[in-house]
PDB file of C-alpha atoms in Angstrom:
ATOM      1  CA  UNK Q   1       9.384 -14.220  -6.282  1.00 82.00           C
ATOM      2  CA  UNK Q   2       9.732 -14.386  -2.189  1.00 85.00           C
ATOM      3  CA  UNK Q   3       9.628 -10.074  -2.691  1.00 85.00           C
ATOM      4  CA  UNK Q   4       6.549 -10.370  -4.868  1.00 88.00           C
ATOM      5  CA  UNK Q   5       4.774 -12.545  -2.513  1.00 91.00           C
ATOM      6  CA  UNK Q   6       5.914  -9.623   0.804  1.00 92.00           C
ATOM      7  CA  UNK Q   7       4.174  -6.769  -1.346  1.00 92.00           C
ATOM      8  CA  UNK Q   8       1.048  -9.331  -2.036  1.00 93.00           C
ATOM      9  CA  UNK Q   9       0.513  -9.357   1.948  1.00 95.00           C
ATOM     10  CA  UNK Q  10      -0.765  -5.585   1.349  1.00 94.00           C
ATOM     11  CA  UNK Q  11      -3.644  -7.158  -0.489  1.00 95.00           C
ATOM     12  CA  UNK Q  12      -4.555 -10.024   2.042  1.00 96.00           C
ATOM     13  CA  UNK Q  13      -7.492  -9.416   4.703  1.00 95.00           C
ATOM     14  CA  UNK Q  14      -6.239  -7.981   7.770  1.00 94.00           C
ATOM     15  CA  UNK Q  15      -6.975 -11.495   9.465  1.00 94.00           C
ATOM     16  CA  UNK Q  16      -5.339 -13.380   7.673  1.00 95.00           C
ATOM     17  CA  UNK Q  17      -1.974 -11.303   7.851  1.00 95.00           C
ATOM     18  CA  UNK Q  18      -0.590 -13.232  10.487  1.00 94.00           C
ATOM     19  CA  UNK Q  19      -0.569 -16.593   8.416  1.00 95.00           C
ATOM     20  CA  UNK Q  20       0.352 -15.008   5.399  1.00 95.00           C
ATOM     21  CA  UNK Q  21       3.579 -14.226   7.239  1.00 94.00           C
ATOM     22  CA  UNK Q  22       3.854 -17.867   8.808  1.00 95.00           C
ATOM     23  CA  UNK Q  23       3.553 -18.934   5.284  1.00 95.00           C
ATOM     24  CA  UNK Q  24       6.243 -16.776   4.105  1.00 94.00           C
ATOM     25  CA  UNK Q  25       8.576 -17.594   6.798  1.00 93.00           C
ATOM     26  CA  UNK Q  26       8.350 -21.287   5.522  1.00 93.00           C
ATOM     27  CA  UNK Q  27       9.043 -20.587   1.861  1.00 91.00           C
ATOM     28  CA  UNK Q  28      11.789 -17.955   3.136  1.00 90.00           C
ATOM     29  CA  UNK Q  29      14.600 -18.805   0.909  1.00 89.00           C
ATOM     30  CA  UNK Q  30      18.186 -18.815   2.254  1.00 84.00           C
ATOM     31  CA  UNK Q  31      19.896 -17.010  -0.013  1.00 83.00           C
ATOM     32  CA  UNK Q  32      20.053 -13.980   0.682  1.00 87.00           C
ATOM     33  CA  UNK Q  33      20.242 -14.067   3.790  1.00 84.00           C
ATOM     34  CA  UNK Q  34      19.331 -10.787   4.400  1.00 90.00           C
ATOM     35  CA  UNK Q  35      15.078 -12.046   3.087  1.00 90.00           C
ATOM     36  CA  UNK Q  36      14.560 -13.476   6.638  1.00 90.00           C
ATOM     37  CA  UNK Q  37      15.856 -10.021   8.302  1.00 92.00           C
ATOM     38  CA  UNK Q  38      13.586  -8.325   5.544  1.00 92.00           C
ATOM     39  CA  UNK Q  39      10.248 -10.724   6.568  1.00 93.00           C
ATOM     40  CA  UNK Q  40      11.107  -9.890  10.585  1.00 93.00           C
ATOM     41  CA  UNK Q  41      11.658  -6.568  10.240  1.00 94.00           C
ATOM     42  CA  UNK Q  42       7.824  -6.383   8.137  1.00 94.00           C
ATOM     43  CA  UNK Q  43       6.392  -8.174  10.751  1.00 94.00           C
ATOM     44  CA  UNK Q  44       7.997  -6.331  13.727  1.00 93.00           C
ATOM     45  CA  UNK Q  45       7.298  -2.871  11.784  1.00 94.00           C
ATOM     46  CA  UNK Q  46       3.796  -3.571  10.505  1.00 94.00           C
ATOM     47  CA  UNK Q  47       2.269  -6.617  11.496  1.00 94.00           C
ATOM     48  CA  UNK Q  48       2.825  -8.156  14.864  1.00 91.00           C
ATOM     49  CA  UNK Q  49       4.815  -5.833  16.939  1.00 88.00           C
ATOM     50  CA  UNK Q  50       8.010  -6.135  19.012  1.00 85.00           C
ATOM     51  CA  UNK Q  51       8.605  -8.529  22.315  1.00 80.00           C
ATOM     52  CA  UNK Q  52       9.508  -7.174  25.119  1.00 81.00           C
ATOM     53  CA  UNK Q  53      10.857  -7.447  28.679  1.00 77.00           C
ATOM     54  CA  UNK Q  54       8.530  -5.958  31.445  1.00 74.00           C
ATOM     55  CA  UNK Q  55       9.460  -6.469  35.086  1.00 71.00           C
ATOM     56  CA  UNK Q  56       6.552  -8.465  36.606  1.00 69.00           C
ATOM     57  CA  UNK Q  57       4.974  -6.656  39.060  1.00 72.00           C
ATOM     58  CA  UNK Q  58       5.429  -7.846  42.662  1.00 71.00           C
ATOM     59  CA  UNK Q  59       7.617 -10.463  41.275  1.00 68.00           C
ATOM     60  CA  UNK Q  60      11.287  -8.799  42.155  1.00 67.00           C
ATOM     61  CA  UNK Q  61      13.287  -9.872  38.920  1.00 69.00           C
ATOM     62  CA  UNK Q  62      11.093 -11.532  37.797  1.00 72.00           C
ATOM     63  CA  UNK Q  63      10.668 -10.577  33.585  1.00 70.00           C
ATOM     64  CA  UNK Q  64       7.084 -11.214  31.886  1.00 72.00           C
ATOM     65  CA  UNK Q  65       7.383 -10.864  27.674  1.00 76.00           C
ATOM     66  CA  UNK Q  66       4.815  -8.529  26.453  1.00 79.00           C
ATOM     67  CA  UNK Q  67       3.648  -7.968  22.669  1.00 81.00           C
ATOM     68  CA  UNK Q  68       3.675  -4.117  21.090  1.00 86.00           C
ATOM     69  CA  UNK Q  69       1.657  -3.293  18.653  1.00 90.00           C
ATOM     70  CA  UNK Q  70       3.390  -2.316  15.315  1.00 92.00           C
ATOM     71  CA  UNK Q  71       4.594   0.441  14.419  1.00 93.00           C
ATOM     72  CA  UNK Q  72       2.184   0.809  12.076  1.00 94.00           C
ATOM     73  CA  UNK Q  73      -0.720  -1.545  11.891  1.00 93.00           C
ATOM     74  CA  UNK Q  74      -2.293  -2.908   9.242  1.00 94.00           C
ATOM     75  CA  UNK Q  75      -5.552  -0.510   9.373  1.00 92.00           C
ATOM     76  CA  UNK Q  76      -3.106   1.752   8.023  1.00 91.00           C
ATOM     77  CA  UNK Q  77      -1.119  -0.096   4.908  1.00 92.00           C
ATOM     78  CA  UNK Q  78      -3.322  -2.592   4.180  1.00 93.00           C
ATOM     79  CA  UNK Q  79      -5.273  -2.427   0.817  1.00 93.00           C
ATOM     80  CA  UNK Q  80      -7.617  -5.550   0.581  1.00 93.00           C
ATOM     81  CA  UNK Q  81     -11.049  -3.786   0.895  1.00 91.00           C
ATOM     82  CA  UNK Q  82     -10.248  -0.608  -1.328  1.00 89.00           C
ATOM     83  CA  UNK Q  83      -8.813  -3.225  -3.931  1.00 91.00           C
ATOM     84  CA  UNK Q  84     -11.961  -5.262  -3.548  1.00 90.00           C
ATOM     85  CA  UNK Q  85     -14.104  -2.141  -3.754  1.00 88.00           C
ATOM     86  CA  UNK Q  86     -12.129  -0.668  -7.160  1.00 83.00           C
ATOM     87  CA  UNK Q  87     -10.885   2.583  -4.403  1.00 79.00           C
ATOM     88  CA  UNK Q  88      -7.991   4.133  -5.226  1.00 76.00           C
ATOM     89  CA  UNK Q  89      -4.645   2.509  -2.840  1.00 74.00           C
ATOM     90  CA  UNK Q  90      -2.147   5.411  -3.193  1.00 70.00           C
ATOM     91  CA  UNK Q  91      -2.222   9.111  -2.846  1.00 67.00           C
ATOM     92  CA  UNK Q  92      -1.517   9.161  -6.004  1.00 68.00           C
ATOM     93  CA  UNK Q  93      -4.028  12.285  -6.398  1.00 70.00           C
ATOM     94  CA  UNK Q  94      -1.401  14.159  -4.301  1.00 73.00           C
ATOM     95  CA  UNK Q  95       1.907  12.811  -5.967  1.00 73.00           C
ATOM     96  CA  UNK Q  96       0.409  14.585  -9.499  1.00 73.00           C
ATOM     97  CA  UNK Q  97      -0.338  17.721  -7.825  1.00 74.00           C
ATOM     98  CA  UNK Q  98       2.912  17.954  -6.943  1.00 76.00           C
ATOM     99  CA  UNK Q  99       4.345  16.777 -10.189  1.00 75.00           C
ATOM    100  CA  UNK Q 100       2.107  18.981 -12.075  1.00 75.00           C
ATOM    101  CA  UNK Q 101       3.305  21.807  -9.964  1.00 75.00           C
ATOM    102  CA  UNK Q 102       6.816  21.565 -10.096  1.00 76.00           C
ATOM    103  CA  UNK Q 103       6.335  20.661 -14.288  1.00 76.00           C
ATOM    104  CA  UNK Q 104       4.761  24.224 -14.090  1.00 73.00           C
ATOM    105  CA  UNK Q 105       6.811  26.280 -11.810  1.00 72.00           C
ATOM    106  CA  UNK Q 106      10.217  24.624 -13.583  1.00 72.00           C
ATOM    107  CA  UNK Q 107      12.208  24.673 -10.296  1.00 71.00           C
ATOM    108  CA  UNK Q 108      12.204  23.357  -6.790  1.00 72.00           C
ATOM    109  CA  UNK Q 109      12.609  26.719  -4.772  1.00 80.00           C
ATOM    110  CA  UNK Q 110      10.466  29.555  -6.813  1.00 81.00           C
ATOM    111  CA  UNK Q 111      10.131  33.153  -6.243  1.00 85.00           C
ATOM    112  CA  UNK Q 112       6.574  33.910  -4.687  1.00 88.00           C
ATOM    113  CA  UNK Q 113       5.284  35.710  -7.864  1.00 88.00           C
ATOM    114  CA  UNK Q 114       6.151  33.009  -9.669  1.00 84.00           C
ATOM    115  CA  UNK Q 115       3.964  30.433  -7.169  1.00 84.00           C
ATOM    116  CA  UNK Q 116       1.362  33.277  -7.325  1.00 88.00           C
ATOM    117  CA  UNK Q 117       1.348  33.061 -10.806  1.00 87.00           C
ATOM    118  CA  UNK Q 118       0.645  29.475 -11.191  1.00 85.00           C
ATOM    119  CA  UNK Q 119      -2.064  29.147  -8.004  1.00 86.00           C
ATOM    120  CA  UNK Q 120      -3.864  31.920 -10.444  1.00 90.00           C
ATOM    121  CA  UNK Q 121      -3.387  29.267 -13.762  1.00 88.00           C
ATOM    122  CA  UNK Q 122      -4.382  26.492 -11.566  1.00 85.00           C
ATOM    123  CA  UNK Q 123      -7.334  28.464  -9.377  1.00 91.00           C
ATOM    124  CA  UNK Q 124      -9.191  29.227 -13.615  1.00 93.00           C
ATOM    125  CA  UNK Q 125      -8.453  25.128 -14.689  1.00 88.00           C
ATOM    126  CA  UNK Q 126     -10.341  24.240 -11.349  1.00 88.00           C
ATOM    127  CA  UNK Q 127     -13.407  26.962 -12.079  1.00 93.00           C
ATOM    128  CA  UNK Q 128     -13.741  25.353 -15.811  1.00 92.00           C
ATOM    129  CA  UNK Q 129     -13.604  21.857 -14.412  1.00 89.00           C
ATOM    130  CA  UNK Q 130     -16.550  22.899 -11.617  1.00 91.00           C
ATOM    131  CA  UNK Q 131     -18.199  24.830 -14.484  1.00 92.00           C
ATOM    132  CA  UNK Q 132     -17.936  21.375 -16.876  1.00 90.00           C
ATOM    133  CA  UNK Q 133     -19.121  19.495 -13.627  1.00 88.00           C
ATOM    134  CA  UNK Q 134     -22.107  21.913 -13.219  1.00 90.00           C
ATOM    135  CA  UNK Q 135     -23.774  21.206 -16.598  1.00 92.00           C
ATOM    136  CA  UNK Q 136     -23.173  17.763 -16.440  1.00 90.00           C
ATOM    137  CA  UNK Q 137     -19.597  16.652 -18.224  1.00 87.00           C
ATOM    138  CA  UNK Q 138     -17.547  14.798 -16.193  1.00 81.00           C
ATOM    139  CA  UNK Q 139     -13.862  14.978 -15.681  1.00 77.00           C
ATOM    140  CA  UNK Q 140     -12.168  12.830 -17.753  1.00 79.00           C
ATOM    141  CA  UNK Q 141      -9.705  10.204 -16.157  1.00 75.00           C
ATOM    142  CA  UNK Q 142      -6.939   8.808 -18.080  1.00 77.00           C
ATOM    143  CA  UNK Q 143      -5.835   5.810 -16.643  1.00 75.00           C
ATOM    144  CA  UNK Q 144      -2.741   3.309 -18.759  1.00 81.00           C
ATOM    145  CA  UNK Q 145      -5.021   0.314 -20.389  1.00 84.00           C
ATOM    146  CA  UNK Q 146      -2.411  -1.973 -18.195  1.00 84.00           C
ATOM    147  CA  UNK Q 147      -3.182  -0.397 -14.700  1.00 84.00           C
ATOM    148  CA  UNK Q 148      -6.698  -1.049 -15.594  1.00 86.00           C
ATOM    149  CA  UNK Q 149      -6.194  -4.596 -16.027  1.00 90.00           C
ATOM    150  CA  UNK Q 150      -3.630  -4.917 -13.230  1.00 89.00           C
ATOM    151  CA  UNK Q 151      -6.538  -3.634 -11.130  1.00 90.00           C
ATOM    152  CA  UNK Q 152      -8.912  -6.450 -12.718  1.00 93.00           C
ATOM    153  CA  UNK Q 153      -6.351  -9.267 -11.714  1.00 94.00           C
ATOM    154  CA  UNK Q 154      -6.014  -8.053  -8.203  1.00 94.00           C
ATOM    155  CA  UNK Q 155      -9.905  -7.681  -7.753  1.00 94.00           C
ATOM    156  CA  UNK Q 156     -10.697 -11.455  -8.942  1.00 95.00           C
ATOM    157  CA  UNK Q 157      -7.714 -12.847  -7.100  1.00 96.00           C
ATOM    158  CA  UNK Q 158      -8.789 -10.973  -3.323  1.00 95.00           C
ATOM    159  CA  UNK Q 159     -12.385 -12.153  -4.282  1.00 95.00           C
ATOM    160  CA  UNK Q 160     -10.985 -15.897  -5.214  1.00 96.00           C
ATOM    161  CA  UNK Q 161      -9.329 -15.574  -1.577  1.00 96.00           C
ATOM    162  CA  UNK Q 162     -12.100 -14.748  -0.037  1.00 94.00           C
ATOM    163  CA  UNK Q 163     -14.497 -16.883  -1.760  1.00 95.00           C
ATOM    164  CA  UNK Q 164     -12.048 -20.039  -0.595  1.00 94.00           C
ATOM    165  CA  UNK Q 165     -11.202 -20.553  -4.485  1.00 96.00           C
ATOM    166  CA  UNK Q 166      -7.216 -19.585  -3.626  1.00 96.00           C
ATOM    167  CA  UNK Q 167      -5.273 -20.856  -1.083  1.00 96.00           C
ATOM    168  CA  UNK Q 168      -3.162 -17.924   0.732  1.00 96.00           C
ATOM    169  CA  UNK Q 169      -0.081 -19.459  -0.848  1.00 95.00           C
ATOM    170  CA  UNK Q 170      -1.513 -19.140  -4.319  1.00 96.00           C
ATOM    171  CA  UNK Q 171      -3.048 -15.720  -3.979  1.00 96.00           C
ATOM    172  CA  UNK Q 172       0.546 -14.057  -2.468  1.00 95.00           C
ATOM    173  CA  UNK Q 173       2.288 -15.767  -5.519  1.00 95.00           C
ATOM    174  CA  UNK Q 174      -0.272 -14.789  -7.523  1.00 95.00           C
ATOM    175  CA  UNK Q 175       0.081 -11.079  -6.536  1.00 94.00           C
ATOM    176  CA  UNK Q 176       3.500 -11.262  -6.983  1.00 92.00           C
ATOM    177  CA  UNK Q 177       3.633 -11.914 -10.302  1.00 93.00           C
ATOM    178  CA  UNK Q 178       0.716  -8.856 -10.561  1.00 91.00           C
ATOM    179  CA  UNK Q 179       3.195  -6.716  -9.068  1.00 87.00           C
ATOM    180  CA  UNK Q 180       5.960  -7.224 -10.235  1.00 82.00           C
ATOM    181  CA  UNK Q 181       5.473  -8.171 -14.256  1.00 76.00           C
ATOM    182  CA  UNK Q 182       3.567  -4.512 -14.566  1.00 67.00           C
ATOM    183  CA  UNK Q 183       6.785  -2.581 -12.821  1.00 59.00           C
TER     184      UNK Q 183
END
């Protein structure tokens, strides 16, 4: 459950990252031992940043600790507002692309002709769908029954966080579960 409740801190407000992790670090369990080097590394990588040793200036040897700022910051992982505002989270959009095109070329490393070929199949199923889009049909988006729901679950759970209804603790466990009984 400690895993579920890491990927739920993709879903808290950017603000409230830092005691998410606290409250993680409390519930940390022991075994493995490895789940506190997983919880520092997250933090060090994409929450709080590294400490480090700076020579104070006009101090001699003297050392001052100074905070860097992640690796990558939360601005760039974190998912609370598109989840909140029913946006897509992934790239999803360019994962099928390249599915589809590797389904339809066959291979990983195809002749040009044949990537000519299928740019020419794709280039006429993008004219129809602009021509369906011109008269007024739109696309239609199949999307599993279950990731619709999964994305109704995560919705009322960031707005029961926000609206004070769920404690932090009981929004990354509920998350968790989210996450991890729909994988």
């Amino acid at each position: 459950m400690f895993c579920g409740m890491m990927d739920g801190l993709a879903f808290l407000p950017v603000a409230d990252l830092p005691n998410g992790v606290h409250l993680l670090r409390t519930l940390c369990p022991d075994d493995p031992p490895e789940a506190a080097e997983l919880l520092d590394y997250f933090d060090a990588t994409y929450v709080s940043g590294n400490m480090r040793r700076n020579p104070a200036p006009g101090q001699g040897l003297r050392l001052v600790m100074r905070r860097t700022p992640p690796m990558f910051p939360p601005t760039i992982w974190n998912v609370h507002d598109a989840t909140v505002n029913g946006d897509s989270r992934t790239n999803n959009v360019c994962e099928g692309w390249n599915n589809k095109f590797f389904n339809l070329v066959g291979y990983a490393h195809p002749s040009i002709w044949r990537v000519v070929e299928w740019c020419q199949k794709e280039e006429a199923t993008v004219r129809t769908l602009i021509q369906q889009d011109a008269v007024g049909t739109p696309p239609v988006k199949r999307v599993q029954q279950r990731y619709v729901q999964l994305q109704q679950r995560l919705q009322n759970l960031c707005r029961d966080l926000t609206s004070g209804n769920k404690t932090i603790a009981e929004f990354l466990r509920g998350v968790g579960w989210n996450i991890r009984l729909n994988h």
